[in-house]
């Protein structure tokens, strides 16, 4: 019988982590979640079991707790690590920067310390397009264009995280490390059983739209329509969360092939930008609903327009999107409707 290929996924009960859990199982890995569920919901665990038909392996621990995390490493002979565990609310990070530095940097450092101790040399880091700050007029960013100053403490933790990986890999050249720079993940699993689970009022656009449409929120505010873009609203690269999840599997597979160690930073986006108003119109078209929205002032720290150059992710990881923007919006909406029956 083949030996289990255990993969540790810190923060595996979160939005991207839970979808990656499914894709890992689909690809023959055995994922083990380390997550204290502070930013997620038990329903995710129950539904992951429904989707996969397998009992979930989870350690309900704070990933910054070295001793508890060490016990998880002792229990499983990990083949690789995908490190998601981090806070991600940009606005909150401005108000409580230390909370972000402590958690996001702390969890990365503890995980890497244990990766050395237990010789788990394959590591995927959850980074973000926030490392690009505000791009120039071109708006399409390649991996070389990293800024050393992000727009928020949250963004800084991703830049610092990447710097830590650079230093770490120099000192431990056998490690195979990939930092995936996510653009804007949206959507939900096509089954409608897992999706984004914002605690409190959502910050991100898609959950705000679906919660407004279902009546949980009164009205969506579009943050500014006076940007230098075609319709005046900001442009982002929205990517289906299942496509993004699959990029993690590809990153692990890539790592397995670079025998002498490597460190790569790779954009994961569709390569296409859409404005806020385009997303709203697409939502209205697909659902045949009228969304209650108004135009408001700009949100501080928002970048006018950014989307991914995808040459590296398609060339190096042999990864392509499988879902369209419409799929992503439909799946997010199905998920929102299903959640209604849960409450
Ligand atoms: C930001 C970060 C991203 C991070 C994510 C985590 C940047 C460039 N991006 O994404 O790296 O992973 O937060 O949360 O720093 N919008 C509205 N009304 C709303 C909500 C959003 O108009 O109620 C607009 C925003 O102005 C923006 C777009 O929708 O133009 C997307 O916003 P959001 O979903 O919050 O993601 P980002 O800010 O792009």
Coordinates of C-alpha atoms and ligand atoms in Angstrom, one line a residue:
X1 CA 0.0 0.0 0.0
X2 CA 1.2 3.5 -0.8
X3 CA 2.3 5.6 2.1
X4 CA 0.2 8.7 3.0
X5 CA 1.7 11.9 1.7
X6 CA 0.7 14.2 4.7
X7 CA 0.6 17.9 4.0
X8 CA 0.3 20.3 6.8
X9 CA -2.1 23.2 6.0
X10 CA -2.0 25.9 8.6
X11 CA -5.1 28.0 8.5
X12 CA -6.7 25.2 6.6
X13 CA -10.3 25.9 7.8
X14 CA -10.2 29.4 6.2
X15 CA -11.5 30.4 2.8
X16 CA -8.6 29.5 0.6
X17 CA -7.3 26.8 3.0
X18 CA -10.5 24.8 2.9
X19 CA -10.7 24.8 -0.9
X20 CA -7.1 23.7 -1.0
X21 CA -7.8 20.9 1.4
X22 CA -10.3 19.5 -1.2
X23 CA -7.9 19.8 -4.1
X24 CA -5.1 18.2 -2.1
X25 CA -7.2 15.2 -1.4
X26 CA -8.3 15.0 -5.1
X27 CA -4.6 14.9 -6.0
X28 CA -3.7 12.0 -3.7
X29 CA -2.3 13.9 -0.8
X30 CA -3.5 13.6 2.8
X31 CA -4.0 17.1 4.2
X32 CA -3.8 17.8 7.9
X33 CA -5.3 21.1 9.1
X34 CA -3.8 23.2 12.0
X35 CA -6.3 25.9 12.8
X36 CA -8.0 27.1 16.0
X37 CA -11.1 28.2 14.0
X38 CA -10.8 31.8 15.3
X39 CA -11.7 33.1 11.8
X40 CA -13.8 30.3 10.5
X41 CA -16.7 28.1 11.3
X42 CA -17.3 24.5 12.3
X43 CA -19.7 24.1 9.4
X44 CA -16.7 24.2 7.1
X45 CA -15.3 21.1 8.8
X46 CA -18.6 19.2 8.6
X47 CA -19.0 20.1 4.9
X48 CA -15.4 19.2 4.0
X49 CA -16.2 15.7 5.3
X50 CA -19.4 15.8 3.1
X51 CA -17.5 16.8 0.0
X52 CA -14.5 14.5 0.4
X53 CA -16.3 11.5 2.2
X54 CA -13.3 11.3 4.5
X55 CA -12.9 12.1 8.2
X56 CA -11.1 15.4 8.6
X57 CA -7.7 15.5 10.2
X58 CA -7.4 18.7 12.2
X59 CA -5.4 20.0 15.2
X60 CA -7.3 22.8 16.7
X61 CA -4.4 24.9 17.8
X62 CA -3.0 28.4 17.6
X63 CA -0.2 28.1 15.0
X64 CA 2.0 30.6 16.8
X65 CA 2.1 28.1 19.7
X66 CA 5.4 26.3 19.1
X67 CA 4.8 23.4 21.5
X68 CA 1.4 22.6 20.3
X69 CA 2.5 22.8 16.7
X70 CA 5.4 20.6 17.4
X71 CA 3.1 17.9 18.6
X72 CA 1.4 17.9 15.2
X73 CA 4.8 17.5 13.5
X74 CA 5.5 14.6 15.9
X75 CA 2.3 12.9 15.0
X76 CA 2.5 13.1 11.2
X77 CA 5.5 12.6 9.0
X78 CA 4.8 15.6 6.8
X79 CA 5.8 15.6 3.2
X80 CA 5.1 19.3 2.7
X81 CA 3.6 22.4 4.3
X82 CA 1.2 25.0 3.0
X83 CA 1.2 28.0 5.3
X84 CA -2.1 30.0 5.2
X85 CA -2.6 31.0 8.8
X86 CA -2.7 34.8 8.9
X87 CA -5.1 37.7 9.5
X88 CA -6.1 39.5 6.3
X89 CA -8.3 42.5 7.0
X90 CA -6.5 45.5 5.6
X91 CA -8.5 48.1 7.6
X92 CA -8.2 46.3 10.9
X93 CA -4.4 45.9 10.4
X94 CA -4.1 49.7 10.2
X95 CA -5.9 50.0 13.6
X96 CA -4.1 47.1 15.2
X97 CA -0.7 46.6 13.5
X98 CA 0.9 44.6 16.3
X99 CA -1.9 42.0 16.2
X100 CA -1.0 41.5 12.6
X101 CA 2.8 41.4 13.1
X102 CA 2.5 39.1 16.0
X103 CA 0.2 36.6 14.4
X104 CA 1.3 36.7 10.7
X105 CA 5.0 36.8 11.3
X106 CA 4.8 34.6 14.5
X107 CA 3.0 31.8 12.8
X108 CA 5.4 31.8 9.8
X109 CA 8.5 31.8 12.0
X110 CA 7.2 28.9 14.3
X111 CA 6.2 26.9 11.2
X112 CA 9.6 27.4 9.6
X113 CA 11.4 26.5 12.8
X114 CA 9.6 23.2 12.9
X115 CA 10.1 22.6 9.2
X116 CA 13.8 22.6 9.8
X117 CA 13.6 20.5 12.9
X118 CA 11.5 17.8 11.2
X119 CA 13.2 18.2 7.8
X120 CA 10.0 19.1 5.9
X121 CA 11.6 20.8 2.9
X122 CA 8.6 21.6 0.7
X123 CA 6.9 24.8 1.7
X124 CA 4.2 27.0 0.0
X125 CA 3.6 30.4 1.4
X126 CA 0.4 32.4 1.0
X127 CA 1.5 35.8 -0.3
X128 CA -0.5 38.5 -2.0
X129 CA -0.5 41.0 -4.8
X130 CA -0.4 43.6 -2.0
X131 CA 3.4 43.3 -2.2
X132 CA 3.2 45.3 -5.4
X133 CA 1.8 48.4 -3.7
X134 CA 0.3 50.7 -6.3
X135 CA 1.6 49.8 -9.7
X136 CA 2.4 52.3 -12.5
X137 CA 0.1 53.1 -15.4
X138 CA 0.5 49.6 -16.9
X139 CA -1.4 48.0 -14.1
X140 CA -0.2 44.5 -15.1
X141 CA 2.4 43.4 -12.7
X142 CA 5.2 40.8 -13.2
X143 CA 6.9 39.1 -10.3
X144 CA 10.0 41.4 -10.4
X145 CA 8.0 44.6 -9.5
X146 CA 7.8 44.1 -5.7
X147 CA 7.7 47.3 -3.6
X148 CA 9.4 47.4 -0.3
X149 CA 6.5 49.3 1.3
X150 CA 2.9 48.0 1.2
X151 CA -0.2 50.1 1.8
X152 CA -1.1 48.6 5.1
X153 CA 0.4 46.6 8.0
X154 CA -1.3 43.5 6.6
X155 CA 0.5 44.1 3.3
X156 CA 3.8 44.6 5.2
X157 CA 3.4 41.2 6.9
X158 CA 3.3 39.7 3.4
X159 CA 6.4 41.6 2.3
X160 CA 8.3 40.7 5.5
X161 CA 7.1 37.1 5.1
X162 CA 8.7 37.0 1.6
X163 CA 11.9 38.5 3.0
X164 CA 12.0 35.9 5.7
X165 CA 11.6 33.2 3.0
X166 CA 14.6 34.7 1.1
X167 CA 16.8 34.7 4.2
X168 CA 15.6 31.3 5.3
X169 CA 16.2 29.7 1.9
X170 CA 19.8 31.1 1.7
X171 CA 20.5 29.5 5.0
X172 CA 18.7 26.3 4.1
X173 CA 19.3 25.9 0.4
X174 CA 17.8 22.4 0.1
X175 CA 14.4 23.8 0.9
X176 CA 11.9 24.0 -2.0
X177 CA 9.8 27.1 -1.4
X178 CA 7.1 28.8 -3.4
X179 CA 5.3 32.0 -2.5
X180 CA 2.1 32.4 -4.3
X181 CA 1.0 36.0 -4.7
X182 CA -2.8 35.8 -4.8
X183 CA -4.9 38.4 -6.6
X184 CA -8.5 38.6 -5.5
X185 CA -9.9 35.2 -4.7
X186 CA -13.7 34.9 -5.0
X187 CA -16.3 32.2 -5.6
X188 CA -17.0 29.0 -3.7
X189 CA -16.9 25.3 -4.2
X190 CA -19.3 24.3 -7.0
X191 CA -21.0 22.0 -4.5
X192 CA -22.2 25.1 -2.5
X193 CA -21.0 23.4 0.7
X194 CA -17.9 25.6 1.4
X195 CA -17.1 29.2 0.6
X196 CA -16.1 32.5 2.2
X197 CA -17.2 32.9 5.8
X198 CA -16.6 36.5 6.9
X199 CA -16.9 37.1 10.6
X200 CA -19.0 40.2 11.1
X201 CA -19.4 42.7 8.3
X202 CA -17.4 41.6 5.3
X203 CA -14.5 43.8 4.0
X204 CA -14.2 42.2 0.6
X205 CA -16.4 43.0 -2.4
X206 CA -18.0 39.7 -3.3
X207 CA -19.3 38.7 0.1
X208 CA -20.5 42.3 0.5
X209 CA -22.5 41.9 -2.7
X210 CA -24.0 38.5 -1.9
X211 CA -24.9 39.6 1.6
X212 CA -26.6 42.7 0.3
X213 CA -28.5 40.7 -2.3
X214 CA -29.7 38.2 0.3
X215 CA -30.8 41.0 2.6
X216 CA -28.3 40.6 5.4
X217 CA -26.9 44.0 4.6
X218 CA -28.9 47.0 3.4
X219 CA -26.7 48.5 0.7
X220 CA -23.3 48.2 -1.0
X221 CA -21.1 51.3 -1.2
X222 CA -18.9 51.4 -4.3
X223 CA -15.7 53.0 -3.0
X224 CA -15.2 55.8 -5.5
X225 CA -16.0 56.2 -9.2
X226 CA -13.5 59.0 -10.0
X227 CA -10.5 56.8 -10.6
X228 CA -8.6 57.0 -13.9
X229 CA -10.2 53.8 -15.2
X230 CA -12.9 53.3 -17.9
X231 CA -15.9 53.5 -15.6
X232 CA -14.1 55.3 -12.8
X233 CA -14.2 52.4 -10.4
X234 CA -11.2 50.3 -9.2
X235 CA -9.9 47.3 -11.2
X236 CA -8.9 44.0 -9.7
X237 CA -8.0 40.5 -11.0
X238 CA -10.8 38.3 -9.5
X239 CA -9.9 34.6 -9.5
X240 CA -12.0 31.6 -8.6
X241 CA -10.9 30.1 -5.3
X242 CA -10.9 26.6 -6.6
X243 CA -8.5 27.6 -9.4
X244 CA -6.3 29.3 -6.8
X245 CA -6.5 26.1 -4.6
X246 CA -5.3 24.0 -7.5
X247 CA -2.3 26.4 -7.9
X248 CA -1.2 25.2 -4.4
X249 CA -1.1 21.6 -5.5
X250 CA 0.9 22.6 -8.6
X251 CA 3.3 24.6 -6.4
X252 CA 3.9 21.5 -4.2
X253 CA 4.4 19.4 -7.4
X254 CA 6.8 22.0 -8.7
X255 CA 8.8 21.9 -5.4
X256 CA 9.1 18.1 -5.6
X257 CA 10.8 18.5 -8.9
X258 CA 13.5 21.0 -7.9
X259 CA 15.7 18.5 -6.1
X260 CA 18.4 20.9 -5.1
X261 CA 16.1 23.5 -3.5
X262 CA 14.5 26.6 -4.9
X263 CA 12.6 29.7 -4.0
X264 CA 10.0 31.1 -6.4
X265 CA 7.5 34.0 -6.2
X266 CA 4.6 33.5 -8.4
X267 CA 1.5 35.5 -9.3
X268 CA -1.8 33.7 -9.2
X269 CA -4.5 35.6 -11.0
X270 CA -6.4 35.4 -14.3
X271 CA -4.4 38.1 -16.1
X272 CA -7.6 40.1 -16.6
X273 CA -8.9 43.1 -14.7
X274 CA -12.6 43.9 -13.9
X275 CA -14.0 47.0 -12.4
X276 CA -16.3 47.1 -9.4
X277 CA -19.2 48.2 -11.6
X278 CA -18.5 45.3 -14.0
X279 CA -18.7 42.8 -11.1
X280 CA -22.0 44.3 -9.9
X281 CA -23.4 44.3 -13.5
X282 CA -22.3 40.7 -13.9
X283 CA -23.9 39.7 -10.6
X284 CA -27.2 41.4 -11.6
X285 CA -27.2 39.7 -15.0
X286 CA -26.5 36.2 -13.6
X287 CA -29.0 36.4 -10.7
X288 CA -31.6 38.6 -12.4
X289 CA -31.6 40.6 -9.2
X290 CA -31.3 44.4 -8.7
X291 CA -28.5 45.1 -6.3
X292 CA -29.0 48.0 -3.9
X293 CA -25.8 50.1 -4.2
X294 CA -24.6 53.6 -4.1
X295 CA -21.4 55.4 -5.1
X296 CA -19.5 56.6 -2.1
X297 CA -16.1 58.1 -1.4
X298 CA -12.8 56.3 -2.1
X299 CA -11.5 53.9 0.5
X300 CA -8.2 54.8 2.0
X301 CA -5.3 52.7 0.7
X302 CA -7.1 51.3 -2.4
X303 CA -5.0 50.8 -5.4
X304 CA -6.7 52.1 -8.6
X305 CA -6.0 49.2 -10.8
X306 CA -4.0 46.0 -10.7
X307 CA -4.0 42.6 -12.4
X308 CA -1.5 39.7 -12.8
X309 CA 1.0 39.0 -15.5
X310 CA 0.5 35.2 -15.6
X311 CA 3.4 34.1 -17.8
X312 CA 5.3 32.6 -14.8
X313 CA 2.4 30.7 -13.3
X314 CA 1.5 29.2 -16.7
X315 CA 5.1 28.5 -17.7
X316 CA 6.6 27.2 -14.4
X317 CA 3.6 25.6 -12.7
X318 CA 1.7 24.7 -15.9
X319 CA -1.4 26.1 -14.3
X320 CA -4.4 27.7 -16.0
X321 CA -7.8 28.9 -14.9
X322 CA -10.6 26.5 -15.4
X323 CA -13.5 28.7 -14.1
X324 CA -14.8 32.0 -15.5
X325 CA -15.8 35.1 -13.7
X326 CA -19.4 34.1 -14.2
X327 CA -18.8 30.7 -12.6
X328 CA -17.1 32.4 -9.6
X329 CA -20.0 34.8 -9.1
X330 CA -22.6 32.0 -9.5
X331 CA -20.8 29.8 -7.0
X332 CA -20.5 32.6 -4.5
X333 CA -24.2 33.3 -4.8
X334 CA -25.1 29.6 -4.4
X335 CA -23.0 29.5 -1.3
X336 CA -24.7 32.5 0.2
X337 CA -28.1 31.0 -0.5
X338 CA -27.1 27.7 1.1
X339 CA -25.8 29.5 4.1
X340 CA -29.3 30.9 4.6
X341 CA -30.6 27.5 5.4
X342 CA -27.9 26.8 7.9
X343 CA -28.7 29.8 10.1
Ligands
LIG1 C1 -7.0 43.7 -0.5 C2 -5.6 43.4 -0.8 C3 -5.3 41.9 -1.0 C4 -5.8 41.2 0.2 C5 -7.2 41.5 0.5 C6 -7.6 40.8 1.8 C7 -4.4 45.1 -2.1 C8 -4.1 45.7 -3.4 N1 -5.2 44.1 -2.0 O1 -7.8 43.4 -1.6 O2 -3.9 41.7 -1.2 O3 -5.5 39.8 0.1 O4 -7.4 42.9 0.6 O5 -8.8 41.2 2.2 O6 -3.9 45.6 -1.1 N2 -15.1 47.5 -2.8 C9 -16.2 48.4 -2.8 N3 -17.1 48.2 -1.8 C10 -17.0 47.3 -0.8 C11 -15.8 46.5 -0.8 C12 -14.9 46.6 -1.8 O7 -16.3 49.2 -3.7 O8 -17.8 47.3 0.1 C13 -14.1 47.6 -3.9 C14 -12.7 48.1 -3.4 O9 -12.6 49.5 -3.4 C15 -11.8 47.4 -4.4 C16 -12.6 46.1 -4.8 O10 -13.9 46.4 -4.4 O11 -11.7 48.2 -5.6 C17 -12.0 44.9 -4.2 O12 -11.9 45.1 -2.8 P1 -11.6 44.0 -1.7 O13 -12.5 42.8 -2.0 O14 -11.7 44.6 -0.4 O15 -10.1 43.5 -2.1 P2 -8.8 44.4 -2.2 O16 -8.9 45.6 -1.4 O17 -8.5 44.5 -3.7

